[in-house]
Coordinates of N, CA and C in Angstrom, one line a residue:
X15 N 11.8 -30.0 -25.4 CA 12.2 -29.3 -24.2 C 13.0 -28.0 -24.4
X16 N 13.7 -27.8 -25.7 CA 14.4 -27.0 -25.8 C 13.6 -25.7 -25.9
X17 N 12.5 -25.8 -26.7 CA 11.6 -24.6 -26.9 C 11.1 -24.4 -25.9
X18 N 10.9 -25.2 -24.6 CA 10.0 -25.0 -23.4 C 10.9 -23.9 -22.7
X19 N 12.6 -24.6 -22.8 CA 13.4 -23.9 -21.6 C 13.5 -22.3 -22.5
X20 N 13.2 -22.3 -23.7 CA 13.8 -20.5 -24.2 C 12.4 -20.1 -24.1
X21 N 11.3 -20.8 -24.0 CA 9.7 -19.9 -23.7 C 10.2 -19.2 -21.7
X22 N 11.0 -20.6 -21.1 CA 11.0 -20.0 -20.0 C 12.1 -19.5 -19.5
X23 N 13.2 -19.0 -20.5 CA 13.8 -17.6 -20.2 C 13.3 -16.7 -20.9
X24 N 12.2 -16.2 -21.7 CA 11.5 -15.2 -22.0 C 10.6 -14.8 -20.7
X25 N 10.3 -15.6 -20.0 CA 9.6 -15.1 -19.2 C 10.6 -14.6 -17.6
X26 N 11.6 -15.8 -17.5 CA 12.7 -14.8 -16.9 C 13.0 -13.6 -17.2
X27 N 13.2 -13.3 -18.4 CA 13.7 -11.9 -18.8 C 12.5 -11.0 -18.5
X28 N 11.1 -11.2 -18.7 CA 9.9 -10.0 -18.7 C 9.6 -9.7 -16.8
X29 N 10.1 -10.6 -16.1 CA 10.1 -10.7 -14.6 C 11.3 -9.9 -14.1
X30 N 12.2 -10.2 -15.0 CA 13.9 -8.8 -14.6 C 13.3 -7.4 -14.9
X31 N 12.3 -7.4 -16.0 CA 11.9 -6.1 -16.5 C 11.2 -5.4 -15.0
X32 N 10.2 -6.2 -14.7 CA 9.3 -5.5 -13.9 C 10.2 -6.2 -12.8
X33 N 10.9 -6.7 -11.9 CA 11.8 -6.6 -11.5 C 12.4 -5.5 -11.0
X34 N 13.1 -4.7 -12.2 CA 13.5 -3.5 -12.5 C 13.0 -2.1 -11.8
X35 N 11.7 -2.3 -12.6 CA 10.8 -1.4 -12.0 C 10.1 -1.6 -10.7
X36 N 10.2 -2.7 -10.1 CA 10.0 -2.6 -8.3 C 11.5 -2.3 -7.8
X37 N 12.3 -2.2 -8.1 CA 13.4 -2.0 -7.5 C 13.6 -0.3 -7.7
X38 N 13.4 0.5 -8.9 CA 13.2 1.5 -9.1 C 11.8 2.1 -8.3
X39 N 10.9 1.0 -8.2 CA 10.1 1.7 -7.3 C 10.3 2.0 -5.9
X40 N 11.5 1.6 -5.3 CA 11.6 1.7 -3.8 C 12.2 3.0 -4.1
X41 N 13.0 3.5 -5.3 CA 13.6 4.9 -4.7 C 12.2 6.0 -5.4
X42 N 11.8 5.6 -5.5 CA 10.5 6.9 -6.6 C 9.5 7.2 -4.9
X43 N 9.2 5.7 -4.3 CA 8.8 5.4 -2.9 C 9.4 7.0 -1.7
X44 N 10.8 6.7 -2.0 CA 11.8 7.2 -1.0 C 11.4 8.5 -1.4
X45 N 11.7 9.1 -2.3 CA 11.3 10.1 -3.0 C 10.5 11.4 -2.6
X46 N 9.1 10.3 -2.8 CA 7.8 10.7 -3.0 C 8.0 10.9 -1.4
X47 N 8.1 9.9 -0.1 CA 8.0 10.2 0.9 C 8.6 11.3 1.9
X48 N 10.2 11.7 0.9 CA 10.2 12.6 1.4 C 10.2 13.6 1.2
X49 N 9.6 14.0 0.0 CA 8.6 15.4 -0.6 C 7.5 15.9 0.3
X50 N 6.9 14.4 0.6 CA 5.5 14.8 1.2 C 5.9 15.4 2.5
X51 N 7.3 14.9 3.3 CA 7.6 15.6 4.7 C 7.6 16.5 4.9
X52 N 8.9 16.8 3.4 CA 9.8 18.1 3.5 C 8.4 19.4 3.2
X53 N 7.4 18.7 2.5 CA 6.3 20.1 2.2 C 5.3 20.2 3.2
X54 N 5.2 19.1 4.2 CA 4.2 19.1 5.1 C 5.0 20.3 6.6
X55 N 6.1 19.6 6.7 CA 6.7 20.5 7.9 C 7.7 21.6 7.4
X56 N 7.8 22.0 6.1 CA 8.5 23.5 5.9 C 7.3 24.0 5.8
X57 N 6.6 23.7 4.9 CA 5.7 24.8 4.0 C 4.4 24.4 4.3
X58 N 3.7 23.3 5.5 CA 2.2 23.0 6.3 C 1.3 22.9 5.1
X59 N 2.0 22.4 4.3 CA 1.2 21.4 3.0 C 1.0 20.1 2.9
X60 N 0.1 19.5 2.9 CA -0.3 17.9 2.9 C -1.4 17.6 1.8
X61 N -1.2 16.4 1.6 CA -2.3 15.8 0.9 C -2.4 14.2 1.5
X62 N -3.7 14.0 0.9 CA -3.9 12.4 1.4 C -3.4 11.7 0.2
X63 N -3.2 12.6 -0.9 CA -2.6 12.1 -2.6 C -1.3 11.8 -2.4
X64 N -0.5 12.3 -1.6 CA 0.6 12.0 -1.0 C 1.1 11.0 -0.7
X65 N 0.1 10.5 0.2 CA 0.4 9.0 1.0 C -0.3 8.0 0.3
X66 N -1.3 8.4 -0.4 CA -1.7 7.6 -1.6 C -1.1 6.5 -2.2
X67 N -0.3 7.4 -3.2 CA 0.5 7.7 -3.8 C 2.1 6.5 -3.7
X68 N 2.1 6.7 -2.0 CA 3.1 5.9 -2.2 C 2.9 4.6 -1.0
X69 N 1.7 3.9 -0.8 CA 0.6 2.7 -1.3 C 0.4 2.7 -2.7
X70 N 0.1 3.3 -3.4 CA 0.6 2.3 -4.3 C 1.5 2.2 -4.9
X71 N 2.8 3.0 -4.7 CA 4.1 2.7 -5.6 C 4.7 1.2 -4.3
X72 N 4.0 1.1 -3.3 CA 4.4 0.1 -2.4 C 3.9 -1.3 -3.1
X73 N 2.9 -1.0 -3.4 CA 1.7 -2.0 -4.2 C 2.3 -2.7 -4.9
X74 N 2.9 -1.6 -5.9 CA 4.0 -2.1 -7.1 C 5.1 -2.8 -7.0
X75 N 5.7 -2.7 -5.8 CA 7.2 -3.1 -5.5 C 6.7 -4.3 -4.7
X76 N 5.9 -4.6 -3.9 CA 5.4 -5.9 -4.2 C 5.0 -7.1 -4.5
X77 N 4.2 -6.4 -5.5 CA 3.8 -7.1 -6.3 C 4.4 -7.9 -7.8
X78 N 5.1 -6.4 -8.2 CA 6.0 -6.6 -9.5 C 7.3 -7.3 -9.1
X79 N 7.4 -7.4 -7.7 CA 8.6 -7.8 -7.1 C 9.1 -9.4 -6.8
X80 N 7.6 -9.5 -6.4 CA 7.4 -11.4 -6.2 C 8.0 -12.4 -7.0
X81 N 7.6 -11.8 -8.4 CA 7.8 -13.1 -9.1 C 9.3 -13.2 -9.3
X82 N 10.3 -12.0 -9.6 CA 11.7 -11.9 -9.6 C 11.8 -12.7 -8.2
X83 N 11.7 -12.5 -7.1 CA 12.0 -13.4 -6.0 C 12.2 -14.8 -6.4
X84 N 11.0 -15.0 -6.8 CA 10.5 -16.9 -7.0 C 11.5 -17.0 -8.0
X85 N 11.9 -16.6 -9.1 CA 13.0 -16.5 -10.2 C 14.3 -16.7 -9.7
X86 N 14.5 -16.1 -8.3 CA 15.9 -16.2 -7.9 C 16.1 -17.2 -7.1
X87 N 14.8 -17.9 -6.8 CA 15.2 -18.6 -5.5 C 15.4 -18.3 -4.1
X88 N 15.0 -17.1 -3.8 CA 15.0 -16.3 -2.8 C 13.9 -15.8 -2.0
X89 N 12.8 -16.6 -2.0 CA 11.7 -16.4 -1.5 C 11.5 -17.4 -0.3
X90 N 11.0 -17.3 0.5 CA 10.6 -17.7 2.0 C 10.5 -19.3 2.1
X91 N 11.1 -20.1 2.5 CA 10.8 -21.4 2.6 C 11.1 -21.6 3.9
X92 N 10.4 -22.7 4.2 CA 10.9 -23.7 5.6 C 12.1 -24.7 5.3
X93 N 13.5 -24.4 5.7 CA 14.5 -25.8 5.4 C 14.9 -26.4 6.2
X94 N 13.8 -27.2 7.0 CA 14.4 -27.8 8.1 C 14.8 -29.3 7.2
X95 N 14.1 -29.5 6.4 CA 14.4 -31.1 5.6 C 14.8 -30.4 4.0
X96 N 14.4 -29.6 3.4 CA 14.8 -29.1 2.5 C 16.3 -28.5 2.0
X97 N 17.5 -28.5 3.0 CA 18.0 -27.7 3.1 C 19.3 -29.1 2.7
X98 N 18.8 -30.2 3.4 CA 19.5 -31.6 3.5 C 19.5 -32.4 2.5
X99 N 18.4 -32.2 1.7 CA 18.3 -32.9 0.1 C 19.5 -32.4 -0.7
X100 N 19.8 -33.8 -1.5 CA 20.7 -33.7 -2.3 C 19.4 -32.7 -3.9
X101 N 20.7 -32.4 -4.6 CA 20.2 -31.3 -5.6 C 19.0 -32.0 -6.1
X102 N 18.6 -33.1 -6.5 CA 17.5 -34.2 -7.0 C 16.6 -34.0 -6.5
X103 N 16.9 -33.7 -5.1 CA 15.7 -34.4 -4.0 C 14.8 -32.6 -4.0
X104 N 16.0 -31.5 -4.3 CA 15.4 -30.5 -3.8 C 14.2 -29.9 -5.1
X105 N 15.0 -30.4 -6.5 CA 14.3 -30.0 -7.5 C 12.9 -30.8 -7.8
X106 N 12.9 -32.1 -7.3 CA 11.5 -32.9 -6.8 C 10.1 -32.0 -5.8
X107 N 11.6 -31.5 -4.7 CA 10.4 -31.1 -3.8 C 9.6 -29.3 -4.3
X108 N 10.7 -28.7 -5.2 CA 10.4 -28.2 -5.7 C 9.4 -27.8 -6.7
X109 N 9.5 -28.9 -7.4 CA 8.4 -29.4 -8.8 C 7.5 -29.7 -7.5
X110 N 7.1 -30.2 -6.8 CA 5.8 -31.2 -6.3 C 5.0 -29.5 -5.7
X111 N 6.0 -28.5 -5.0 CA 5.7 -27.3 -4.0 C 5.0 -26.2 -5.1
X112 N 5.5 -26.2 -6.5 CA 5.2 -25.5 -7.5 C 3.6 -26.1 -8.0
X113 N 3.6 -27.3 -8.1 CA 2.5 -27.4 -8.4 C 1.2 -27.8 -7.7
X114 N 1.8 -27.9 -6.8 CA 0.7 -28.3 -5.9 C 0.4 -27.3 -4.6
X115 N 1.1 -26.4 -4.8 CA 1.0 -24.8 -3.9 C 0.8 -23.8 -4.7
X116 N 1.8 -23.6 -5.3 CA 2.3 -22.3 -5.5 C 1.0 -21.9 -7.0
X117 N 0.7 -22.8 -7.8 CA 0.3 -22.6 -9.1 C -1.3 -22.7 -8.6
X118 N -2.1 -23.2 -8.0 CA -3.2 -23.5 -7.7 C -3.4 -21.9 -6.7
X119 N -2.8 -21.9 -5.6 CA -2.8 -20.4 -5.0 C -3.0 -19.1 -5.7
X120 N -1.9 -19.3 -6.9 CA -1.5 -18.6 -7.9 C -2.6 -17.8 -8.7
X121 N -3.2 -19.5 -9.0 CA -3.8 -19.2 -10.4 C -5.7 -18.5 -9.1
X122 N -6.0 -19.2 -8.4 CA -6.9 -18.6 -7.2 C -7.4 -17.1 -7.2
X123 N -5.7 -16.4 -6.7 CA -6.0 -14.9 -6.6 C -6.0 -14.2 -7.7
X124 N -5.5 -15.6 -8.9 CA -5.9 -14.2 -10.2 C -7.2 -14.8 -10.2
X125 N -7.7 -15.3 -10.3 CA -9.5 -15.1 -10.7 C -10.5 -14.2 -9.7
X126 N -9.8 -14.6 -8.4 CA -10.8 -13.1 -7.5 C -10.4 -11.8 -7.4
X127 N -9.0 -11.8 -7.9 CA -8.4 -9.8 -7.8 C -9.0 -9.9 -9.0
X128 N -9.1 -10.3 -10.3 CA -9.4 -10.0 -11.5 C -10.8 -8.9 -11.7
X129 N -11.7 -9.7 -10.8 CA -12.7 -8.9 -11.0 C -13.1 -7.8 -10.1
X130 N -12.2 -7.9 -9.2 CA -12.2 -6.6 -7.7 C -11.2 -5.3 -8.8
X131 N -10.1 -5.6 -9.7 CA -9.7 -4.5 -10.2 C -10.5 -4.1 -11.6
X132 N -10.8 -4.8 -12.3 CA -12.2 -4.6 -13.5 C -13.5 -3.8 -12.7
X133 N -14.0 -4.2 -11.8 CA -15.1 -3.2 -11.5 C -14.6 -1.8 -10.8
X134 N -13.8 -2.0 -10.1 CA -12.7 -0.5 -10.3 C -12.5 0.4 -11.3
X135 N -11.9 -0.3 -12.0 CA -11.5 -0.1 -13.2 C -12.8 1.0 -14.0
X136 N -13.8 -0.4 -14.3 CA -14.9 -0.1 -14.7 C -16.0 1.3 -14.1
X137 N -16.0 1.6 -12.7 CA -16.8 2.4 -12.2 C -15.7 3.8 -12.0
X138 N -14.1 3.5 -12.6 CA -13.6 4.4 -12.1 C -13.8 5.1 -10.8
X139 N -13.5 4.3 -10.2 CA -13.5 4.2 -8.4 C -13.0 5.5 -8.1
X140 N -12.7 6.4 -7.1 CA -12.1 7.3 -6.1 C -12.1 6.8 -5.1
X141 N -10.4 7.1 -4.4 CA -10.4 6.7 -3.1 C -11.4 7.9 -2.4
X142 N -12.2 7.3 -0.8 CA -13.2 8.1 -0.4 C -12.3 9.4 0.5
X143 N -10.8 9.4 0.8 CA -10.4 10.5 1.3 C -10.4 11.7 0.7
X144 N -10.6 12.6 1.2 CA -9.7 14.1 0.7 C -8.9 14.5 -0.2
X145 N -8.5 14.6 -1.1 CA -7.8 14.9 -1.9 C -8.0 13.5 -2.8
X146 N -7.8 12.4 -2.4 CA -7.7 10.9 -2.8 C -7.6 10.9 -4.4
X147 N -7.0 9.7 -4.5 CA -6.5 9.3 -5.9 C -7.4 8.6 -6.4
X148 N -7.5 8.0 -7.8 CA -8.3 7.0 -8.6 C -7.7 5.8 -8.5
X149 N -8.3 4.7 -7.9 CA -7.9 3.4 -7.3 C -7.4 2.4 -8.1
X150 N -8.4 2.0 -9.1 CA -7.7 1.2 -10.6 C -6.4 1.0 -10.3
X151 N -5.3 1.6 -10.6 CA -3.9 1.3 -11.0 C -3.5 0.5 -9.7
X152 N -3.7 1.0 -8.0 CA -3.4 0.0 -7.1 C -3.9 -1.4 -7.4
X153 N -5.5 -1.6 -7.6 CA -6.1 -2.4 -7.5 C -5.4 -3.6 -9.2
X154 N -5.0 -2.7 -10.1 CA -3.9 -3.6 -11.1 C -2.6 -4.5 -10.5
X155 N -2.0 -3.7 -9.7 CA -1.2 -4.9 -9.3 C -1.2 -6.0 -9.2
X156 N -2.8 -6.4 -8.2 CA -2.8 -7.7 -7.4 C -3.2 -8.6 -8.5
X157 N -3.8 -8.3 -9.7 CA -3.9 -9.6 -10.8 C -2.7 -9.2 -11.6
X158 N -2.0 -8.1 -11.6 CA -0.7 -8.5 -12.7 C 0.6 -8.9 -11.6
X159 N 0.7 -9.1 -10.4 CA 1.6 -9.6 -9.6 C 1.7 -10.8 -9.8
X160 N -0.2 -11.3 -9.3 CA -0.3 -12.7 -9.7 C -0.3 -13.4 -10.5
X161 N -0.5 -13.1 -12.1 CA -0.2 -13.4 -13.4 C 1.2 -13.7 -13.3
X162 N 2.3 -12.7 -12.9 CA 3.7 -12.5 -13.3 C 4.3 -13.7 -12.3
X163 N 4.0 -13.9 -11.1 CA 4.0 -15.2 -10.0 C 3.6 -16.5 -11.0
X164 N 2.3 -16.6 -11.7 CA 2.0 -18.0 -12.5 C 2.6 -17.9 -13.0
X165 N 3.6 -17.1 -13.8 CA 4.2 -17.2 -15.7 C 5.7 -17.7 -14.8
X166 N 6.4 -17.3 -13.5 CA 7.2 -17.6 -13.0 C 7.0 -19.2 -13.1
X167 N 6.3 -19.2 -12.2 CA 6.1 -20.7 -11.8 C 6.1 -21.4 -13.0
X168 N 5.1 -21.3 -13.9 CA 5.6 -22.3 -15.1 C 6.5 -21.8 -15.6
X169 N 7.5 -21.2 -15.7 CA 9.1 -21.3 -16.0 C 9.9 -21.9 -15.2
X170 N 9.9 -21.9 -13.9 CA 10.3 -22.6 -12.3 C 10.2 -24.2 -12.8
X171 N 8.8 -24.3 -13.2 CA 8.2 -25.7 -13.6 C 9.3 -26.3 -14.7
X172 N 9.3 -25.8 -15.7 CA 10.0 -26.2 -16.8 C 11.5 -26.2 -16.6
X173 N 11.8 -25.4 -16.0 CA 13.2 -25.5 -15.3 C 13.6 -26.6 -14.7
X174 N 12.8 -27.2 -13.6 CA 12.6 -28.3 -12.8 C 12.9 -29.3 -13.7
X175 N 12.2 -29.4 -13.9 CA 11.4 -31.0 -15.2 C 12.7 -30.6 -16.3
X176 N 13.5 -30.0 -16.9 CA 14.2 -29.9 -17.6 C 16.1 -30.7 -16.8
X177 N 16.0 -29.7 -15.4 CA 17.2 -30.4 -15.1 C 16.8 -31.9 -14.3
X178 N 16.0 -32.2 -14.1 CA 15.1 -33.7 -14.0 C 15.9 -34.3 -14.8
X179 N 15.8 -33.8 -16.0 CA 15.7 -34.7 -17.7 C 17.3 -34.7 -18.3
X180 N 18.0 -33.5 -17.4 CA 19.2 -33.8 -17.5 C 19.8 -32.7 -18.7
X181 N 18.6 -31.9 -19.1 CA 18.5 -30.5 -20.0 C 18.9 -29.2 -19.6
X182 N 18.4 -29.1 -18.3 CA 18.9 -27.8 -17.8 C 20.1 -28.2 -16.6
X183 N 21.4 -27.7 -16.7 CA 22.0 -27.4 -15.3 C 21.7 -26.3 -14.6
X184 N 21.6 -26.5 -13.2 CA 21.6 -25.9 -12.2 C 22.7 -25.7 -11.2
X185 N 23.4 -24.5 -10.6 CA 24.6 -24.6 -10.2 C 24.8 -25.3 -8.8
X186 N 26.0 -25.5 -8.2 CA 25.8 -26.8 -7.6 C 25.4 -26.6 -6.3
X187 N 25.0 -25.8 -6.0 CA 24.3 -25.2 -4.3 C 22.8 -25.2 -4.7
X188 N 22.1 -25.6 -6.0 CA 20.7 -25.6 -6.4 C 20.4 -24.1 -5.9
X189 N 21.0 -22.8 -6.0 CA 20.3 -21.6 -5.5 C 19.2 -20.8 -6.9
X190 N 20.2 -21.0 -8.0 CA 20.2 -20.6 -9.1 C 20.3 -20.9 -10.9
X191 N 20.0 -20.9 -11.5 CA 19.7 -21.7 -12.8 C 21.5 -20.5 -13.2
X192 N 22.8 -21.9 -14.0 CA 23.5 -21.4 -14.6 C 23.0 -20.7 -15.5
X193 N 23.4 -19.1 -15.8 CA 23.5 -18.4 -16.9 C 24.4 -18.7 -17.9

């Protein structure tokens, strides 16, 4: 168990990385958005590369951004009964919601984005607008979001099944795995 729980703070840590970089992507986002203003209404310059551009730096920050969520515990749930479980009951319904949602969903959209960003990839796509950018790199997120979402979850997993076992503590509000 012990090698399970440091396989799955290695993957904690590569999830802070890109983490990182969706969080850095909201100001590159901010940025970029207000370049395109400041040059469309001083100086009646636009591009569609523009707005492109920042679809997909949006892309990014959602995508690269999910699995840090699921890592923190701070992703969307219903607690109308969940909220009432003792810490046992939550890390149960947890383990049961991981594997029987979250990892089958998971593993789903990486097998159909996989090959919608490969043939992209492959035909070197252009968006069909005006100025438009080369599609590939958007079309990368949705299977490396979803990759980085499954590598969570089996960390999530092993986290579960570890403080199950009486291996990992979790602090006492179950929000977050003690550091």
């Amino acid at each position: 168990m012990k090698a399970l729980l440091r396989f799955a703070g290695w993957i904690d840590q590569l999830n802070r990385i890109f983490g990182w970089v969706a969080t850095a992507g909201v100001l590159v986002c901010c940025l970029v958005s207000t370049g395109n203003a400041l040059s469309r209404y001083a100086f009646s310059l636009s591009s569609n590369a523009w707005l492109e551009i920042q679809w997909y730096i949006f892309a990014g920050i959602v995508m690269l951004g999910a699995a840090v969520t699921l890592a923190r515990n701070e992703h969307v749930r219903v607690d109308v009964l969940y909220g009432r479980l003792p810490a046992r009951g939550k890390a149960w319904a947890d383990l049961l919601g991981l594997l029987i949602f979250l990892m089958p969903a998971m593993l789903t959209l990486l097998y159909f984005s996989a090959p919608y960003f490969l043939s992209s990839w492959n035909s070197q796509e252009y968006s069909s607008n005006e100025g438009g950018l080369i599609i590939w790199p958007a079309r990368l997120m949705l299977p490396l979001g979803f990759l980085l979402v499954c590598l969570q979850g089996v960390s999530e997993i092993i986290k579960r099944i570890g403080y199950l076992r009486g291996e990992y503590e979790m602090d006492t509000h179950y929000e977050r795995p003690l550091q």
